[in-house]
Coordinates of C-alpha atoms in Angstrom, one line a residue:
Chain A
M7 CA 117.7 279.8 -97.0
A8 CA 114.4 281.5 -98.1
E9 CA 111.4 279.3 -98.0
Q10 CA 110.2 279.9 -101.5
T11 CA 113.4 278.6 -103.0
L12 CA 112.9 275.2 -101.4
P13 CA 111.8 272.4 -103.5
L14 CA 108.2 271.5 -103.1
N15 CA 108.7 268.4 -101.0
A16 CA 111.0 270.1 -98.5
G17 CA 108.3 272.1 -96.8
P18 CA 106.1 271.1 -93.9
V19 CA 104.6 267.7 -94.0
T20 CA 101.3 266.4 -92.6
D21 CA 101.2 263.8 -89.9
S22 CA 99.1 261.2 -91.7
G23 CA 99.0 258.9 -88.7
R24 CA 101.2 256.2 -90.3
V25 CA 104.4 255.4 -88.5
P26 CA 107.4 256.8 -90.3
T27 CA 110.6 254.7 -90.2
V28 CA 112.9 256.8 -92.2
V29 CA 112.7 260.6 -92.5
V30 CA 115.2 262.2 -95.0
D31 CA 115.3 266.0 -94.4
D32 CA 116.9 268.1 -97.1
V33 CA 120.0 265.9 -97.2
H34 CA 123.2 266.9 -99.1
V35 CA 126.0 264.4 -99.3
I36 CA 129.4 265.6 -100.4
Y37 CA 132.4 263.4 -100.4
R38 CA 136.0 264.0 -101.3
I39 CA 137.9 261.9 -103.9
H40 CA 141.6 261.7 -104.1
K41 CA 142.2 261.3 -107.8
G42 CA 145.8 260.2 -107.5
A43 CA 148.5 261.4 -109.7
S44 CA 147.3 262.8 -113.0
G45 CA 148.9 264.9 -115.7
G46 CA 150.4 268.2 -114.8
T47 CA 151.1 267.5 -111.2
T48 CA 154.8 268.1 -111.2
P49 CA 156.6 269.3 -107.9
V50 CA 156.9 272.8 -109.4
S51 CA 153.1 273.1 -110.1
A52 CA 152.4 271.7 -106.6
L53 CA 154.6 274.3 -105.1
K54 CA 152.9 277.0 -107.2
R55 CA 149.6 275.8 -106.0
I56 CA 150.6 276.0 -102.3
V57 CA 152.1 279.5 -102.8
S58 CA 149.0 280.8 -104.6
R59 CA 146.7 279.0 -102.2
T60 CA 144.5 277.3 -104.7
K61 CA 142.9 274.0 -103.9
A62 CA 144.7 270.8 -104.8
P63 CA 143.8 269.5 -108.2
N64 CA 143.8 265.9 -107.2
I65 CA 141.1 266.3 -104.6
R66 CA 137.7 266.7 -106.0
E67 CA 134.5 267.2 -104.1
V68 CA 131.6 265.3 -105.4
H69 CA 128.2 266.7 -104.5
A70 CA 126.4 263.4 -105.0
V71 CA 123.0 264.2 -103.3
K72 CA 121.6 267.7 -103.5
G73 CA 118.8 268.3 -101.0
V74 CA 116.6 265.2 -101.1
S75 CA 113.6 265.0 -98.8
F76 CA 111.1 262.3 -98.3
T77 CA 109.4 260.2 -95.5
A78 CA 109.2 256.4 -95.6
Y79 CA 106.6 254.5 -93.6
E80 CA 106.3 251.1 -91.9
G81 CA 105.6 248.3 -94.3
E82 CA 106.6 250.1 -97.4
A83 CA 108.9 248.8 -100.1
I84 CA 110.5 251.7 -102.0
G85 CA 112.4 251.4 -105.2
L86 CA 115.1 253.9 -106.1
I87 CA 115.7 254.4 -109.8
G88 CA 117.8 256.7 -111.9
S89 CA 120.7 256.6 -114.3
N90 CA 124.3 255.6 -113.3
G91 CA 125.9 258.1 -111.0
S92 CA 122.6 259.8 -110.0
G93 CA 123.3 259.3 -106.3
K94 CA 121.2 256.3 -105.5
S95 CA 123.9 254.3 -103.7
T96 CA 125.2 257.4 -101.9
L97 CA 121.7 258.2 -100.6
L98 CA 121.4 254.6 -99.3
R99 CA 124.7 255.0 -97.5
A100 CA 123.6 258.2 -96.0
I101 CA 120.4 256.5 -94.7
A102 CA 122.5 253.7 -93.2
G103 CA 124.6 256.4 -91.4
L104 CA 127.7 255.4 -93.2
L105 CA 128.3 258.6 -95.1
P106 CA 127.7 261.6 -92.9
P107 CA 125.5 264.2 -94.7
A108 CA 127.1 267.6 -95.2
R109 CA 123.8 269.4 -94.6
G110 CA 120.4 268.2 -93.6
A111 CA 119.6 265.1 -91.5
V112 CA 118.4 261.5 -91.8
Y113 CA 116.3 260.2 -89.0
T114 CA 115.7 256.5 -88.7
Q115 CA 114.1 253.9 -86.6
G116 CA 116.7 251.6 -85.1
Q117 CA 119.8 250.8 -87.1
P118 CA 119.2 250.4 -90.8
S119 CA 121.2 247.7 -92.6
L120 CA 122.8 248.1 -95.9
L121 CA 122.7 244.9 -97.8
G122 CA 125.2 245.2 -100.6
V123 CA 127.7 243.3 -102.4
N124 CA 130.5 245.6 -101.4
A125 CA 131.1 244.5 -97.8
A126 CA 134.8 244.6 -97.6
L127 CA 136.4 241.2 -96.9
L128 CA 139.9 240.0 -96.7
N129 CA 140.9 238.5 -100.0
D130 CA 143.9 236.5 -98.6
L131 CA 141.7 234.6 -96.2
S132 CA 139.5 231.6 -96.9
G133 CA 135.8 231.9 -97.5
E134 CA 135.0 230.3 -94.2
R135 CA 137.0 232.8 -92.2
N136 CA 135.5 235.6 -94.2
V137 CA 132.0 234.3 -93.2
V138 CA 133.0 234.4 -89.5
L139 CA 134.6 237.9 -89.8
G140 CA 131.6 239.3 -91.8
C141 CA 129.1 238.0 -89.2
L142 CA 131.1 239.4 -86.3
A143 CA 131.4 242.8 -88.1
M144 CA 127.6 242.9 -88.3
G145 CA 127.5 242.6 -84.5
M146 CA 126.7 238.9 -84.1
H147 CA 127.8 236.8 -81.1
P148 CA 130.4 234.2 -81.8
D149 CA 128.1 231.3 -80.8
E150 CA 125.5 232.6 -83.2
V151 CA 128.1 232.8 -85.9
K152 CA 129.2 229.2 -85.3
K153 CA 125.7 228.1 -85.8
I154 CA 124.9 230.1 -88.8
A155 CA 128.2 229.8 -90.8
P156 CA 127.5 226.4 -92.4
E157 CA 124.1 227.8 -93.6
I158 CA 125.7 230.8 -95.2
I159 CA 128.2 228.7 -97.1
E160 CA 125.4 226.3 -98.1
F161 CA 123.2 229.3 -99.3
S162 CA 126.0 230.9 -101.3
G163 CA 126.5 227.7 -103.1
I164 CA 130.3 228.2 -103.5
N165 CA 130.9 224.6 -102.5
E166 CA 128.8 223.2 -105.4
R167 CA 132.0 222.6 -107.4
G168 CA 134.4 221.3 -104.8
D169 CA 135.6 222.6 -101.5
F170 CA 136.0 226.3 -102.3
A171 CA 135.1 227.5 -98.8
S172 CA 138.6 226.7 -97.5
L173 CA 140.4 228.5 -100.3
P174 CA 141.4 232.1 -100.2
M175 CA 138.8 234.5 -101.6
R176 CA 141.3 235.9 -104.2
T177 CA 140.9 232.6 -106.0
Y178 CA 137.2 233.1 -106.4
S179 CA 135.5 234.2 -109.6
S180 CA 133.8 237.6 -109.3
G181 CA 130.4 235.9 -109.3
M182 CA 131.4 233.5 -106.5
G183 CA 132.7 236.4 -104.4
A184 CA 129.6 238.4 -104.9
R185 CA 127.4 235.4 -103.9
L186 CA 129.3 234.8 -100.7
R187 CA 129.1 238.4 -99.8
F188 CA 125.3 238.5 -100.4
A189 CA 124.9 235.3 -98.4
I190 CA 126.8 236.9 -95.5
S191 CA 125.0 240.2 -95.4
S192 CA 121.6 238.7 -95.8
A193 CA 122.1 236.2 -92.9
K194 CA 121.0 238.8 -90.3
K195 CA 117.5 240.1 -89.5
H196 CA 117.0 243.8 -90.2
D197 CA 114.5 246.6 -89.2
V198 CA 115.1 248.9 -92.1
L199 CA 116.7 247.1 -95.0
L200 CA 118.6 248.8 -97.8
I201 CA 119.3 246.7 -100.8
D202 CA 121.8 247.9 -103.3
E203 CA 121.8 246.0 -106.6
A204 CA 122.2 242.8 -104.7
L205 CA 119.8 240.9 -107.0
A206 CA 122.0 241.3 -110.0
T207 CA 124.8 239.1 -108.9
G208 CA 125.3 235.4 -109.6
D209 CA 123.9 233.1 -112.1
R210 CA 120.2 232.4 -112.8
K211 CA 119.8 229.7 -110.2
F212 CA 121.3 231.9 -107.5
R213 CA 119.2 234.9 -108.6
V214 CA 116.0 232.9 -108.0
R215 CA 117.3 231.9 -104.5
S216 CA 118.3 235.4 -103.6
E217 CA 115.0 237.0 -104.7
Q218 CA 113.3 234.5 -102.5
R219 CA 115.6 235.5 -99.6
V220 CA 114.9 239.2 -100.2
R221 CA 111.2 238.6 -100.1
E222 CA 111.6 236.8 -96.7
L223 CA 113.7 239.7 -95.4
R224 CA 111.1 242.2 -96.7
D225 CA 108.3 240.4 -94.8
S226 CA 110.2 240.7 -91.5
A227 CA 111.6 244.2 -92.1
G228 CA 109.6 247.4 -91.4
T229 CA 110.7 249.2 -94.6
V230 CA 112.7 248.1 -97.6
F231 CA 114.6 250.2 -100.0
L232 CA 115.7 248.6 -103.3
V233 CA 118.2 250.2 -105.7
S234 CA 118.1 248.5 -109.1
H235 CA 118.6 249.2 -112.8
S236 CA 116.1 246.4 -113.5
I237 CA 112.8 248.2 -113.7
G238 CA 111.2 244.7 -113.8
S239 CA 112.3 243.8 -110.3
I240 CA 111.2 247.2 -109.0
R241 CA 107.8 246.8 -110.4
D242 CA 107.6 243.3 -108.9
T243 CA 108.6 244.2 -105.4
C244 CA 107.9 247.9 -104.7
E245 CA 104.7 249.8 -104.4
R246 CA 106.4 253.2 -104.2
T247 CA 109.3 254.5 -106.3
I248 CA 111.7 257.4 -106.0
W249 CA 113.4 258.7 -109.1
L250 CA 116.7 260.4 -108.6
E251 CA 118.5 262.3 -111.4
S252 CA 122.0 263.9 -110.8
G253 CA 121.5 264.0 -107.0
V254 CA 118.0 265.7 -107.2
L255 CA 114.7 264.0 -106.4
K256 CA 112.9 264.1 -109.7
M257 CA 109.7 262.1 -108.9
D258 CA 108.2 260.3 -105.9
G259 CA 105.0 258.3 -106.1
P260 CA 103.4 255.0 -106.9
T261 CA 105.7 252.6 -108.8
K262 CA 103.5 252.5 -111.9
E263 CA 103.4 256.2 -112.5
V264 CA 107.1 256.8 -111.8
C265 CA 108.4 253.8 -113.7
D266 CA 106.2 254.8 -116.7
A267 CA 107.6 258.3 -116.7
Y268 CA 111.1 257.0 -116.3
E269 CA 110.8 254.7 -119.2
N270 CA 109.1 257.2 -121.4
Q271 CA 111.9 259.8 -121.1
K272 CA 114.4 257.4 -122.7
Chain B
M25 CA 116.7 275.8 -93.3
A26 CA 113.7 273.6 -93.9
N27 CA 113.8 271.9 -90.5
T28 CA 113.2 275.2 -88.7
A29 CA 110.3 276.4 -90.9
V30 CA 107.0 275.7 -89.2
A31 CA 104.3 277.0 -91.5
D32 CA 101.1 275.9 -89.8
P33 CA 101.0 273.9 -86.6
E34 CA 97.5 272.6 -87.3
S35 CA 98.2 270.9 -90.6
G36 CA 102.0 270.6 -90.9
L37 CA 105.1 269.6 -89.0
T38 CA 108.7 270.0 -90.0
R39 CA 110.4 266.7 -90.8
A40 CA 112.5 267.0 -87.7
Q41 CA 109.4 267.3 -85.6
L42 CA 107.8 264.4 -87.3
A43 CA 110.9 262.3 -86.6
Q44 CA 110.9 263.4 -83.0
R45 CA 107.2 262.6 -82.5
Y46 CA 107.9 259.0 -83.5
G47 CA 111.2 258.7 -81.7
L48 CA 113.4 258.4 -84.7
R49 CA 117.1 259.0 -84.2
V50 CA 119.6 260.8 -86.5
A51 CA 121.3 258.1 -88.6
G52 CA 125.0 257.7 -87.8
E53 CA 124.6 259.8 -84.7
R54 CA 127.6 259.8 -82.3
P55 CA 126.6 258.0 -79.1
A56 CA 127.5 259.3 -75.7
L57 CA 131.0 258.3 -74.5
G58 CA 129.8 255.6 -72.1
E59 CA 127.4 254.1 -74.6
Y60 CA 130.2 254.2 -77.2
A61 CA 132.6 252.3 -74.9
R62 CA 129.8 249.7 -74.2
R63 CA 129.2 249.2 -78.0
L64 CA 133.0 248.9 -78.5
W65 CA 133.1 246.2 -75.8
A66 CA 130.4 244.3 -77.7
Y67 CA 132.7 244.3 -80.7
R68 CA 135.6 242.7 -78.9
H69 CA 135.1 239.3 -80.7
F70 CA 135.3 241.2 -84.0
M71 CA 138.5 242.9 -83.0
T72 CA 140.3 239.8 -81.9
A73 CA 139.1 237.8 -85.0
Y74 CA 140.0 240.7 -87.3
S75 CA 143.5 241.1 -85.9
R76 CA 144.2 237.4 -86.0
A77 CA 143.0 237.3 -89.6
K78 CA 145.2 240.2 -90.5
V79 CA 148.3 238.6 -89.0
A80 CA 147.5 235.4 -90.9
S81 CA 146.9 237.2 -94.2
S82 CA 149.8 239.5 -94.0
L83 CA 152.4 236.8 -94.6
S84 CA 150.2 234.3 -96.5
N85 CA 151.9 235.0 -99.9
T86 CA 155.5 234.5 -98.7
Q87 CA 157.4 231.2 -99.0
L88 CA 158.4 231.1 -95.3
G89 CA 155.1 232.3 -94.1
Q90 CA 154.7 232.8 -90.3
L91 CA 158.4 232.1 -89.8
W92 CA 158.9 235.8 -90.7
Q93 CA 157.3 236.8 -87.5
V94 CA 160.5 235.6 -85.8
L95 CA 162.9 236.3 -88.7
T96 CA 161.9 240.0 -89.0
P97 CA 162.9 241.0 -85.4
L98 CA 166.0 238.9 -85.6
T99 CA 167.2 240.5 -88.9
N100 CA 166.4 243.9 -87.5
A101 CA 168.5 243.3 -84.4
A102 CA 171.3 241.9 -86.6
V103 CA 171.4 245.0 -88.8
Y104 CA 171.5 247.5 -85.9
F105 CA 174.1 245.4 -84.1
L106 CA 176.3 245.4 -87.2
I107 CA 176.2 249.2 -87.4
F108 CA 176.1 250.4 -83.8
G109 CA 177.8 247.4 -82.2
V110 CA 180.5 246.5 -84.6
I111 CA 181.2 249.4 -87.0
L112 CA 180.6 252.3 -84.6
A113 CA 181.5 250.3 -81.5
Q114 CA 179.1 252.0 -79.1
H115 CA 179.1 249.0 -76.8
R116 CA 182.3 249.8 -74.9
N117 CA 180.3 251.4 -72.0
V118 CA 177.5 248.9 -72.0
P119 CA 178.0 245.5 -70.3
N120 CA 175.7 243.5 -72.5
F121 CA 175.2 245.5 -75.6
I122 CA 173.4 242.9 -77.8
A123 CA 170.6 242.3 -75.2
Y124 CA 170.5 246.1 -74.4
L125 CA 170.1 246.9 -78.1
C126 CA 167.5 244.2 -78.9
T127 CA 165.3 245.1 -75.9
G128 CA 165.3 248.7 -77.1
I129 CA 164.5 247.9 -80.7
F130 CA 161.7 245.5 -80.0
I131 CA 160.0 247.7 -77.5
F132 CA 160.4 250.8 -79.7
I133 CA 159.1 249.0 -82.8
F134 CA 155.9 248.2 -80.9
T135 CA 155.1 251.8 -80.4
Q136 CA 156.4 252.9 -83.8
T137 CA 154.2 250.5 -85.8
A138 CA 151.2 251.3 -83.6
A139 CA 151.7 255.0 -84.5
S140 CA 152.5 254.6 -88.2
N141 CA 149.9 251.9 -88.9
G142 CA 147.4 253.8 -86.8
T143 CA 147.7 256.7 -89.3
S144 CA 146.1 254.6 -92.0
A145 CA 143.6 252.8 -89.7
I146 CA 140.8 254.9 -91.1
T147 CA 142.0 255.7 -94.6
G148 CA 143.0 252.0 -95.2
N149 CA 139.6 250.6 -94.2
L150 CA 137.3 253.0 -96.0
G151 CA 135.6 250.1 -97.8
L152 CA 134.7 248.5 -94.5
I153 CA 133.6 251.8 -93.0
R154 CA 131.3 252.7 -95.8
A155 CA 129.8 249.2 -95.8
L156 CA 129.1 248.4 -92.2
Q157 CA 128.1 250.3 -89.0
F158 CA 130.3 249.6 -86.0
P159 CA 132.3 251.8 -83.5
R160 CA 135.2 253.0 -85.6
A161 CA 137.5 252.8 -82.6
A162 CA 137.6 249.1 -83.3
L163 CA 140.0 249.8 -86.2
P164 CA 142.9 251.5 -84.3
I165 CA 142.5 248.9 -81.6
T166 CA 142.8 246.2 -84.1
V167 CA 146.0 247.8 -85.4
T168 CA 147.5 247.7 -81.9
L169 CA 146.4 244.1 -81.4
V170 CA 148.1 243.0 -84.6
Q171 CA 151.3 244.7 -83.4
L172 CA 150.9 243.1 -79.9
Q173 CA 150.8 239.6 -81.4
Q174 CA 154.0 240.3 -83.4
L175 CA 155.6 241.8 -80.2
L176 CA 154.8 238.6 -78.2
M177 CA 156.7 236.7 -80.9
S178 CA 159.6 239.2 -80.6
M179 CA 159.6 238.7 -76.9
V180 CA 160.2 235.0 -77.3
V181 CA 163.2 235.8 -79.5
L182 CA 164.3 238.5 -77.0
A183 CA 164.1 236.1 -74.0
A184 CA 166.4 233.7 -76.0
I185 CA 168.9 236.5 -76.8
V186 CA 168.9 237.7 -73.2
L187 CA 169.6 234.3 -71.8
L188 CA 172.2 233.4 -74.4
T189 CA 174.2 236.5 -73.7
G190 CA 174.5 235.4 -70.1
E191 CA 171.8 237.3 -68.2
P192 CA 170.3 235.4 -65.2
I193 CA 166.6 234.8 -64.8
T194 CA 165.4 236.9 -61.9
F195 CA 162.1 237.4 -60.3
R196 CA 162.0 240.8 -62.0
W197 CA 161.2 239.1 -65.3
V198 CA 157.5 238.9 -64.1
L199 CA 157.5 242.7 -64.3
I200 CA 157.5 242.5 -68.1
V201 CA 153.8 241.7 -68.0
P202 CA 152.6 245.0 -66.3
M203 CA 155.1 246.9 -68.4
L204 CA 153.7 245.6 -71.7
L205 CA 150.2 246.2 -70.4
L206 CA 151.0 249.9 -69.8
Q207 CA 152.7 250.2 -73.2
T208 CA 149.7 248.5 -74.9
I209 CA 147.3 251.0 -73.4
F210 CA 149.6 253.8 -74.4
N211 CA 149.8 252.5 -77.9
V212 CA 146.0 252.1 -78.3
G213 CA 145.6 255.7 -77.3
L214 CA 148.4 256.8 -79.7
S215 CA 147.0 254.9 -82.7
M216 CA 143.6 256.4 -82.0
V217 CA 145.1 259.9 -82.1
M218 CA 147.0 259.1 -85.3
A219 CA 144.0 257.5 -86.9
R220 CA 141.9 260.7 -86.5
L221 CA 144.8 262.9 -87.6
G222 CA 145.5 260.6 -90.5
S223 CA 141.9 260.5 -91.6
K224 CA 142.0 264.3 -92.3
A225 CA 145.6 265.0 -93.2
T226 CA 146.5 262.3 -95.7
D227 CA 150.0 263.9 -96.1
L228 CA 150.8 262.7 -92.6
K229 CA 151.6 259.3 -93.9
Q230 CA 154.5 260.7 -95.9
V231 CA 155.9 262.5 -92.9
M232 CA 155.6 259.7 -90.4
P233 CA 158.8 257.8 -91.4
F234 CA 160.9 260.9 -90.6
V235 CA 159.0 261.6 -87.3
M236 CA 159.6 258.1 -86.3
R237 CA 163.3 258.0 -87.1
T238 CA 163.8 261.2 -85.0
W239 CA 161.8 259.6 -82.2
L240 CA 164.0 256.5 -82.5
Y241 CA 167.1 258.6 -81.9
A242 CA 165.5 260.4 -79.0
S243 CA 164.6 257.1 -77.2
G244 CA 167.9 255.8 -76.1
V245 CA 167.7 252.7 -78.3
L246 CA 171.0 252.6 -80.2
Y247 CA 173.3 254.3 -77.6
P248 CA 173.9 254.0 -73.9
V249 CA 171.2 256.1 -72.1
A250 CA 174.0 257.6 -69.9
L251 CA 174.9 259.7 -72.9
I252 CA 171.7 261.7 -72.5
R253 CA 172.8 263.0 -69.2
E254 CA 176.4 263.5 -70.3
H255 CA 175.8 265.4 -73.5
L256 CA 172.6 267.3 -73.1
P257 CA 172.0 270.4 -71.0
N258 CA 170.1 269.5 -67.8
W259 CA 166.7 270.9 -68.8
A260 CA 166.8 268.9 -72.1
A261 CA 167.7 265.7 -70.3
N262 CA 164.9 266.3 -67.8
I263 CA 162.4 266.6 -70.7
L264 CA 163.8 263.6 -72.6
E265 CA 163.5 261.5 -69.4
W266 CA 159.7 261.7 -69.9
N267 CA 159.8 260.5 -73.5
P268 CA 157.3 257.6 -73.4
P269 CA 159.2 255.0 -75.5
L270 CA 162.3 255.7 -73.4
V271 CA 160.3 255.1 -70.3
F272 CA 158.9 251.8 -71.6
I273 CA 162.3 250.6 -72.9
E274 CA 164.0 251.4 -69.6
L275 CA 161.2 249.5 -67.8
A276 CA 161.8 246.5 -70.0
R277 CA 165.5 246.6 -69.5
Y278 CA 164.9 247.0 -65.7
A279 CA 162.8 243.8 -65.9
L280 CA 165.1 241.7 -68.1
L281 CA 168.7 242.9 -67.9
D282 CA 170.5 242.4 -64.6
S283 CA 173.6 244.1 -66.0
H284 CA 171.7 247.3 -66.8
Q285 CA 170.5 248.0 -63.2
P286 CA 173.2 250.5 -62.3
N287 CA 172.8 252.4 -65.6
L288 CA 169.0 253.1 -65.6
I289 CA 168.1 256.6 -66.6
S290 CA 165.7 257.2 -63.6
S291 CA 164.9 255.2 -60.5
P292 CA 162.6 252.2 -61.1
L293 CA 159.9 253.8 -59.0
K294 CA 160.0 257.0 -61.1
L295 CA 159.9 254.9 -64.3
W296 CA 156.8 253.1 -63.2
A297 CA 155.1 256.3 -62.2
M298 CA 155.9 257.9 -65.6
G299 CA 154.8 254.7 -67.4
L300 CA 151.5 254.7 -65.6
F301 CA 151.1 258.4 -66.3
W302 CA 151.6 258.0 -70.0
A303 CA 149.2 255.0 -70.2
V304 CA 146.4 256.8 -68.4
V305 CA 146.8 260.1 -70.2
M306 CA 147.3 258.6 -73.7
G307 CA 144.7 255.9 -73.2
I308 CA 141.9 258.1 -72.1
G309 CA 142.9 261.2 -74.0
G310 CA 143.3 259.2 -77.3
F311 CA 139.9 257.5 -76.8
V312 CA 138.0 260.7 -76.2
Y313 CA 139.8 262.5 -79.0
F314 CA 138.9 259.7 -81.4
W315 CA 135.3 259.5 -80.2
R316 CA 134.8 263.2 -80.9
G317 CA 135.5 262.7 -84.6
E318 CA 133.3 259.5 -84.9
K319 CA 130.7 261.2 -87.3
E320 CA 133.3 262.3 -89.7
Y321 CA 135.0 259.0 -90.5
G322 CA 134.0 257.7 -93.9
R323 CA 133.7 260.9 -95.9
G324 CA 137.2 260.4 -97.2

């Protein structure tokens, strides 16, 4: 790749003396999606495809992040904004090391934790057992889990209307499930914290409680990334903001400048 | 590439150099084999809890619930007995055909399900993989642990069948424990290999039932093992003798069935040697093979 074709921010960087915690270096993330059966996929056309050696139509490669570079420092809270499908969540997953980048590299201090509402849980099991499983999956020790489990259920508030913790999770409303998942994933201390839309779940009372929890987590974490569509909460919590648009870094700077530019383009 | 372009060493560093200066590590980097094994060991509580949860949830929406853990192997044995014991009457040469058949089926199913469920260990858990960071080898191991729990239930059923069909309890029954240990290690390795293969080639899942059925017929489950030597050319029988499920099945029959002693396909000592060989080769080989692909899991 010739140097002049690189985007501005992919060139050399100066060592400003601040301690970097996350370095994202020209990262491309591509993932494959199996679309499943769609129109026109008869056995005959599939055979034709194999004979003529064209790619399967039901596998599509999504180039979600296209060469993003930036450096995050200790004590920073960084907001990620952009329209739906601009690659914000994918970028967070690449930083957390969950989606391997196709090109480029992400360097991090310690193991970043992605705090999302998507942590997969078993729907056929009770909320209590899901709490235990979720904590073990985050690498906690069983003794620690036993101690912290009642607090998690208390924080999630699912027991406010009767004993829901002992019922299978498939009986929960979507809000209740999301609250429990947030409660589980926020129960651990984190070095680098990645928060994906977590504040948008639950009712008003829970939102206040979870915003408080995020602020506590932020104070103990080195660096916090926050993905949100609510510009308000980005302005409240982050001093720096990165604007992604269709997988490309469009703007990176102080929250006020970036958010103003983002809102003005609409 | 950007990370190799050093413009001016006075004022600028590449990002890779900056990361190196402050000791940052590549996210999602594959740890060394020893470190990987240590991390996996730290996740042992997760693996046991997850497999127990899977067993509990798999039958939670049936009326009979956990009773199916016993009913499934029983029904299986009944169907095969109907076809191969009654209709095709294979049992003329085998002294205790029911016990012979059930031992074979239960031991084979353990390896079969480890292989076929291992194929979807990665693809079936993409949600978990994309949400949490943990050694991915925990997933194929969990698959095998689930099957092991079901096998132990089948073993209780099998013990009852063996006793009811008039076999005596001998000191050799103890040998079922080391035999199952060897098979479990083999199965863990096998499901790791299948998990990595299945994460890339998603078509594999469609082919597996046919592969498995062929393997079943090659493993001396449904017919007397003496037929292998009688009907196949010598070289083919010598190869088939090393077939891992056949080795484990014969070891189980050696341990449980007194009536089968004269008809074993190889000498007991040779069976133990082959079983140990397969456990070591598949256990270590499968683990290393799976570890080498660690970075790729999750891209789908």
